[in-house]
PDB file of N, CA and C in Angstrom:
ATOM      1  N   MET A 661      -3.135   6.530  12.193  1.00 85.00           N
ATOM      2  CA  MET A 661      -3.815   4.972  11.380  1.00 85.00           C
ATOM      3  C   MET A 661      -2.630   4.627  10.519  1.00 85.00           C
ATOM      4  N   ARG A 662      -2.732   3.419  10.139  1.00 89.00           N
ATOM      5  CA  ARG A 662      -1.812   2.822   9.225  1.00 89.00           C
ATOM      6  C   ARG A 662      -2.828   1.874   8.480  1.00 89.00           C
ATOM      7  N   PHE A 663      -3.248   2.024   7.162  1.00 88.00           N
ATOM      8  CA  PHE A 663      -3.801   0.668   6.424  1.00 88.00           C
ATOM      9  C   PHE A 663      -2.621   0.104   5.579  1.00 88.00           C
ATOM     10  N   PHE A 664      -2.935  -1.447   5.800  1.00 89.00           N
ATOM     11  CA  PHE A 664      -2.479  -2.363   4.902  1.00 89.00           C
ATOM     12  C   PHE A 664      -3.376  -2.911   4.343  1.00 89.00           C
ATOM     13  N   ILE A 665      -3.091  -3.188   2.929  1.00 86.00           N
ATOM     14  CA  ILE A 665      -4.295  -3.585   2.030  1.00 86.00           C
ATOM     15  C   ILE A 665      -3.397  -4.752   0.930  1.00 86.00           C
ATOM     16  N   LEU A 666      -2.244  -4.822   1.037  1.00 86.00           N
ATOM     17  CA  LEU A 666      -1.805  -6.197   0.571  1.00 86.00           C
ATOM     18  C   LEU A 666      -1.944  -7.449   1.389  1.00 86.00           C
ATOM     19  N   GLY A 667      -2.451  -8.126   0.530  1.00 84.00           N
ATOM     20  CA  GLY A 667      -2.581  -9.204   1.613  1.00 84.00           C
ATOM     21  C   GLY A 667      -4.414  -9.045   2.327  1.00 84.00           C
ATOM     22  N   ALA A 668      -3.976  -9.626   3.470  1.00 86.00           N
ATOM     23  CA  ALA A 668      -5.447  -9.277   4.180  1.00 86.00           C
ATOM     24  C   ALA A 668      -5.438  -7.715   4.680  1.00 86.00           C
ATOM     25  N   THR A 669      -6.800  -6.881   4.551  1.00 89.00           N
ATOM     26  CA  THR A 669      -6.491  -5.677   4.655  1.00 89.00           C
ATOM     27  C   THR A 669      -6.653  -5.526   5.984  1.00 89.00           C
ATOM     28  N   GLU A 670      -5.756  -4.817   6.685  1.00 91.00           N
ATOM     29  CA  GLU A 670      -5.764  -4.356   8.197  1.00 91.00           C
ATOM     30  C   GLU A 670      -5.798  -2.638   8.365  1.00 91.00           C
ATOM     31  N   ALA A 671      -6.168  -2.167   9.443  1.00 92.00           N
ATOM     32  CA  ALA A 671      -5.749  -0.906   9.834  1.00 92.00           C
ATOM     33  C   ALA A 671      -5.532  -1.219  11.453  1.00 92.00           C
ATOM     34  N   HIS A 672      -4.145  -0.272  11.443  1.00 95.00           N
ATOM     35  CA  HIS A 672      -3.856  -0.047  12.925  1.00 95.00           C
ATOM     36  C   HIS A 672      -3.933   1.503  13.337  1.00 95.00           C
ATOM     37  N   ASP A 673      -3.996   1.509  14.901  1.00 95.00           N
ATOM     38  CA  ASP A 673      -3.925   2.873  15.090  1.00 95.00           C
ATOM     39  C   ASP A 673      -2.409   3.274  15.561  1.00 95.00           C
ATOM     40  N   ALA A 674      -2.291   4.557  15.973  1.00 94.00           N
ATOM     41  CA  ALA A 674      -0.981   5.345  15.991  1.00 94.00           C
ATOM     42  C   ALA A 674      -0.277   4.466  17.162  1.00 94.00           C
ATOM     43  N   ASP A 675      -0.664   3.288  17.982  1.00 96.00           N
ATOM     44  CA  ASP A 675       0.076   2.542  18.341  1.00 96.00           C
ATOM     45  C   ASP A 675       0.307   1.448  18.253  1.00 96.00           C
ATOM     46  N   GLY A 676      -0.008   1.057  17.007  1.00 95.00           N
ATOM     47  CA  GLY A 676       0.283   0.037  16.370  1.00 95.00           C
ATOM     48  C   GLY A 676      -0.721  -1.337  16.928  1.00 95.00           C
ATOM     49  N   ARG A 677      -1.793  -1.069  17.262  1.00 96.00           N
ATOM     50  CA  ARG A 677      -2.827  -2.030  17.949  1.00 96.00           C
ATOM     51  C   ARG A 677      -3.876  -2.109  16.682  1.00 96.00           C
ATOM     52  N   PRO A 678      -4.188  -3.364  16.269  1.00 94.00           N
ATOM     53  CA  PRO A 678      -5.125  -3.578  15.178  1.00 94.00           C
ATOM     54  C   PRO A 678      -6.587  -2.922  15.491  1.00 94.00           C
ATOM     55  N   ILE A 679      -7.055  -2.464  14.554  1.00 93.00           N
ATOM     56  CA  ILE A 679      -8.716  -1.744  14.575  1.00 93.00           C
ATOM     57  C   ILE A 679      -9.632  -2.898  13.922  1.00 93.00           C
ATOM     58  N   PRO A 680     -10.408  -3.148  14.548  1.00 93.00           N
ATOM     59  CA  PRO A 680     -11.399  -4.074  14.035  1.00 93.00           C
ATOM     60  C   PRO A 680     -12.594  -3.651  12.770  1.00 93.00           C
ATOM     61  N   LEU A 681     -12.283  -3.870  11.679  1.00 90.00           N
ATOM     62  CA  LEU A 681     -12.881  -3.507  10.337  1.00 90.00           C
ATOM     63  C   LEU A 681     -14.200  -3.957   9.971  1.00 90.00           C
ATOM     64  N   GLY A 682     -14.579  -5.076  10.433  1.00 87.00           N
ATOM     65  CA  GLY A 682     -15.793  -5.434   9.813  1.00 87.00           C
ATOM     66  C   GLY A 682     -15.590  -6.547   8.936  1.00 87.00           C
ATOM     67  N   GLY A 683     -16.629  -6.657   8.194  1.00 88.00           N
ATOM     68  CA  GLY A 683     -16.981  -7.581   7.229  1.00 88.00           C
ATOM     69  C   GLY A 683     -15.935  -7.288   5.676  1.00 88.00           C
ATOM     70  N   PRO A 684     -16.407  -8.340   4.670  1.00 87.00           N
ATOM     71  CA  PRO A 684     -15.496  -8.187   3.603  1.00 87.00           C
ATOM     72  C   PRO A 684     -15.896  -6.706   2.496  1.00 87.00           C
ATOM     73  N   ARG A 685     -17.135  -6.625   2.862  1.00 85.00           N
ATOM     74  CA  ARG A 685     -17.499  -5.377   1.923  1.00 85.00           C
ATOM     75  C   ARG A 685     -17.003  -3.940   2.797  1.00 85.00           C
ATOM     76  N   VAL A 686     -16.689  -4.079   4.075  1.00 87.00           N
ATOM     77  CA  VAL A 686     -16.223  -2.501   4.717  1.00 87.00           C
ATOM     78  C   VAL A 686     -14.877  -2.586   4.122  1.00 87.00           C
ATOM     79  N   ARG A 687     -13.844  -4.048   4.409  1.00 89.00           N
ATOM     80  CA  ARG A 687     -12.578  -4.220   3.805  1.00 89.00           C
ATOM     81  C   ARG A 687     -12.302  -3.603   2.593  1.00 89.00           C
ATOM     82  N   ALA A 688     -13.279  -3.949   1.570  1.00 88.00           N
ATOM     83  CA  ALA A 688     -13.240  -3.738   0.262  1.00 88.00           C
ATOM     84  C   ALA A 688     -13.353  -2.096   0.137  1.00 88.00           C
ATOM     85  N   LEU A 689     -14.168  -1.511   0.682  1.00 89.00           N
ATOM     86  CA  LEU A 689     -14.478  -0.176   0.888  1.00 89.00           C
ATOM     87  C   LEU A 689     -13.306   0.533   1.222  1.00 89.00           C
ATOM     88  N   LEU A 690     -12.599   0.299   2.402  1.00 89.00           N
ATOM     89  CA  LEU A 690     -11.160   0.978   3.021  1.00 89.00           C
ATOM     90  C   LEU A 690     -10.329   0.713   1.749  1.00 89.00           C
ATOM     91  N   THR A 691     -10.150  -0.593   1.319  1.00 90.00           N
ATOM     92  CA  THR A 691      -8.962  -0.681   0.355  1.00 90.00           C
ATOM     93  C   THR A 691      -9.518   0.484  -1.035  1.00 90.00           C
ATOM     94  N   ALA A 692     -10.661   0.409  -1.568  1.00 90.00           N
ATOM     95  CA  ALA A 692     -10.818   1.166  -2.406  1.00 90.00           C
ATOM     96  C   ALA A 692     -10.472   2.809  -2.214  1.00 90.00           C
ATOM     97  N   LEU A 693     -11.303   3.327  -0.765  1.00 90.00           N
ATOM     98  CA  LEU A 693     -10.509   4.434  -0.569  1.00 90.00           C
ATOM     99  C   LEU A 693      -9.191   4.703  -0.597  1.00 90.00           C
ATOM    100  N   ALA A 694      -8.056   3.661   0.033  1.00 89.00           N
ATOM    101  CA  ALA A 694      -6.892   3.702   0.565  1.00 89.00           C
ATOM    102  C   ALA A 694      -6.274   4.172  -0.936  1.00 89.00           C
ATOM    103  N   LEU A 695      -6.646   3.542  -1.896  1.00 90.00           N
ATOM    104  CA  LEU A 695      -5.965   3.030  -3.084  1.00 90.00           C
ATOM    105  C   LEU A 695      -6.166   4.660  -3.897  1.00 90.00           C
ATOM    106  N   ARG A 696      -7.210   5.457  -3.566  1.00 91.00           N
ATOM    107  CA  ARG A 696      -7.549   6.806  -3.969  1.00 91.00           C
ATOM    108  C   ARG A 696      -7.026   8.055  -3.139  1.00 91.00           C
ATOM    109  N   ALA A 697      -6.334   7.772  -1.944  1.00 89.00           N
ATOM    110  CA  ALA A 697      -5.929   8.796  -0.994  1.00 89.00           C
ATOM    111  C   ALA A 697      -5.494   9.829  -1.249  1.00 89.00           C
ATOM    112  N   ASP A 698      -4.188   9.650  -2.649  1.00 91.00           N
ATOM    113  CA  ASP A 698      -3.337  10.834  -3.160  1.00 91.00           C
ATOM    114  C   ASP A 698      -4.511  11.501  -4.143  1.00 91.00           C
ATOM    115  N   ARG A 699      -5.566  11.369  -4.227  1.00 90.00           N
ATOM    116  CA  ARG A 699      -6.260  12.221  -5.442  1.00 90.00           C
ATOM    117  C   ARG A 699      -7.150  13.451  -4.743  1.00 90.00           C
ATOM    118  N   PRO A 700      -7.343  14.596  -5.243  1.00 91.00           N
ATOM    119  CA  PRO A 700      -7.999  15.437  -4.569  1.00 91.00           C
ATOM    120  C   PRO A 700      -9.592  15.065  -4.782  1.00 91.00           C
ATOM    121  N   GLY A 701     -10.254  15.753  -3.943  1.00 91.00           N
ATOM    122  CA  GLY A 701     -11.807  15.327  -3.819  1.00 91.00           C
ATOM    123  C   GLY A 701     -12.606  14.286  -3.388  1.00 91.00           C
ATOM    124  N   PRO A 702     -13.703  14.053  -3.503  1.00 92.00           N
ATOM    125  CA  PRO A 702     -14.414  12.756  -2.857  1.00 92.00           C
ATOM    126  C   PRO A 702     -14.544  11.765  -4.049  1.00 92.00           C
ATOM    127  N   VAL A 703     -14.504  10.679  -3.862  1.00 91.00           N
ATOM    128  CA  VAL A 703     -14.498   9.330  -4.577  1.00 91.00           C
ATOM    129  C   VAL A 703     -15.935   9.207  -5.217  1.00 91.00           C
ATOM    130  N   PRO A 704     -16.020   9.196  -6.590  1.00 90.00           N
ATOM    131  CA  PRO A 704     -17.732   9.145  -7.229  1.00 90.00           C
ATOM    132  C   PRO A 704     -18.341   7.905  -6.608  1.00 90.00           C
ATOM    133  N   VAL A 705     -19.409   7.814  -5.915  1.00 88.00           N
ATOM    134  CA  VAL A 705     -20.144   6.557  -5.587  1.00 88.00           C
ATOM    135  C   VAL A 705     -20.108   5.283  -6.593  1.00 88.00           C
ATOM    136  N   ASP A 706     -20.255   5.913  -8.078  1.00 87.00           N
ATOM    137  CA  ASP A 706     -20.133   4.794  -9.144  1.00 87.00           C
ATOM    138  C   ASP A 706     -19.232   4.121  -9.179  1.00 87.00           C
ATOM    139  N   SER A 707     -18.110   4.784  -8.969  1.00 88.00           N
ATOM    140  CA  SER A 707     -16.484   4.128  -8.794  1.00 88.00           C
ATOM    141  C   SER A 707     -16.462   2.939  -7.906  1.00 88.00           C
ATOM    142  N   LEU A 708     -16.847   3.368  -6.740  1.00 88.00           N
ATOM    143  CA  LEU A 708     -16.757   2.817  -5.359  1.00 88.00           C
ATOM    144  C   LEU A 708     -17.823   1.233  -5.831  1.00 88.00           C
ATOM    145  N   ILE A 709     -18.976   1.557  -6.639  1.00 86.00           N
ATOM    146  CA  ILE A 709     -20.046   0.568  -6.388  1.00 86.00           C
ATOM    147  C   ILE A 709     -19.133  -0.387  -7.329  1.00 86.00           C
ATOM    148  N   ALA A 710     -18.550   0.224  -8.553  1.00 87.00           N
ATOM    149  CA  ALA A 710     -17.710  -0.895  -9.293  1.00 87.00           C
ATOM    150  C   ALA A 710     -16.665  -1.993  -8.956  1.00 87.00           C
ATOM    151  N   ASP A 711     -15.952  -1.031  -7.969  1.00 86.00           N
ATOM    152  CA  ASP A 711     -14.993  -1.479  -7.134  1.00 86.00           C
ATOM    153  C   ASP A 711     -15.304  -2.514  -6.176  1.00 86.00           C
ATOM    154  N   ILE A 712     -16.260  -2.470  -5.519  1.00 86.00           N
ATOM    155  CA  ILE A 712     -16.870  -3.262  -4.592  1.00 86.00           C
ATOM    156  C   ILE A 712     -17.994  -4.399  -4.967  1.00 86.00           C
ATOM    157  N   TRP A 713     -18.650  -4.091  -5.884  1.00 82.00           N
ATOM    158  CA  TRP A 713     -19.635  -4.679  -6.252  1.00 82.00           C
ATOM    159  C   TRP A 713     -19.574  -4.937  -7.755  1.00 82.00           C
ATOM    160  N   ALA A 714     -18.472  -5.392  -8.257  1.00 76.00           N
ATOM    161  CA  ALA A 714     -17.825  -5.310  -9.395  1.00 76.00           C
ATOM    162  C   ALA A 714     -18.923  -6.820 -10.321  1.00 76.00           C
ATOM    163  N   ASP A 715     -18.637  -7.881  -9.264  1.00 73.00           N
ATOM    164  CA  ASP A 715     -19.364  -9.013 -10.052  1.00 73.00           C
ATOM    165  C   ASP A 715     -20.836  -8.795  -9.960  1.00 73.00           C
ATOM    166  N   ASP A 716     -21.567  -7.830  -9.323  1.00 71.00           N
ATOM    167  CA  ASP A 716     -22.720  -7.652  -9.457  1.00 71.00           C
ATOM    168  C   ASP A 716     -23.421  -6.468  -8.715  1.00 71.00           C
ATOM    169  N   PRO A 717     -23.424  -5.233  -9.622  1.00 63.00           N
ATOM    170  CA  PRO A 717     -23.285  -3.876  -9.266  1.00 63.00           C
ATOM    171  C   PRO A 717     -24.813  -3.703  -8.282  1.00 63.00           C
ATOM    172  N   THR A 718     -25.869  -4.306  -9.229  1.00 65.00           N
ATOM    173  CA  THR A 718     -27.128  -4.165  -8.566  1.00 65.00           C
ATOM    174  C   THR A 718     -27.266  -4.978  -7.243  1.00 65.00           C
ATOM    175  N   ALA A 719     -26.504  -5.484  -6.557  1.00 63.00           N
ATOM    176  CA  ALA A 719     -26.449  -6.169  -5.444  1.00 63.00           C
ATOM    177  C   ALA A 719     -26.502  -4.818  -4.484  1.00 63.00           C
ATOM    178  N   ALA A 720     -25.615  -3.707  -4.476  1.00 62.00           N
ATOM    179  CA  ALA A 720     -25.623  -2.792  -3.881  1.00 62.00           C
ATOM    180  C   ALA A 720     -26.831  -1.798  -3.257  1.00 62.00           C
ATOM    181  N   GLY A 721     -27.585  -1.890  -4.280  1.00 58.00           N
ATOM    182  CA  GLY A 721     -28.953  -1.194  -4.290  1.00 58.00           C
ATOM    183  C   GLY A 721     -29.157  -0.001  -3.609  1.00 58.00           C
ATOM    184  N   PRO A 722     -30.381   0.494  -3.741  1.00 55.00           N
ATOM    185  CA  PRO A 722     -30.484   2.021  -3.446  1.00 55.00           C
ATOM    186  C   PRO A 722     -29.744   2.527  -1.762  1.00 55.00           C
ATOM    187  N   CYS A 723     -29.966   1.387  -1.207  1.00 53.00           N
ATOM    188  CA  CYS A 723     -29.803   1.741   0.284  1.00 53.00           C
ATOM    189  C   CYS A 723     -28.395   1.566   0.671  1.00 53.00           C
ATOM    190  N   LEU A 724     -27.440   1.426  -0.282  1.00 52.00           N
ATOM    191  CA  LEU A 724     -25.889   1.504  -0.100  1.00 52.00           C
ATOM    192  C   LEU A 724     -25.719   2.879   0.798  1.00 52.00           C
ATOM    193  N   PHE A 725     -25.896   3.649   0.591  1.00 48.00           N
ATOM    194  CA  PHE A 725     -25.576   4.882   1.454  1.00 48.00           C
ATOM    195  C   PHE A 725     -26.653   5.746   2.153  1.00 48.00           C
TER     196      PHE A 725
END
């Protein structure tokens, strides 16, 4: 699988076919995770919330995960 995060966020399978990613929040989540792919361990939830809902973190709400 390959991720493209410069410009429009895209993912392609091993054969190069595009994979549907969903809406803008899912794309933002994949981008945030891809940018941290070289770091060991899990990504803290508060970091993801800050990255994805930077304009209004309360919009994530308790049902985020």
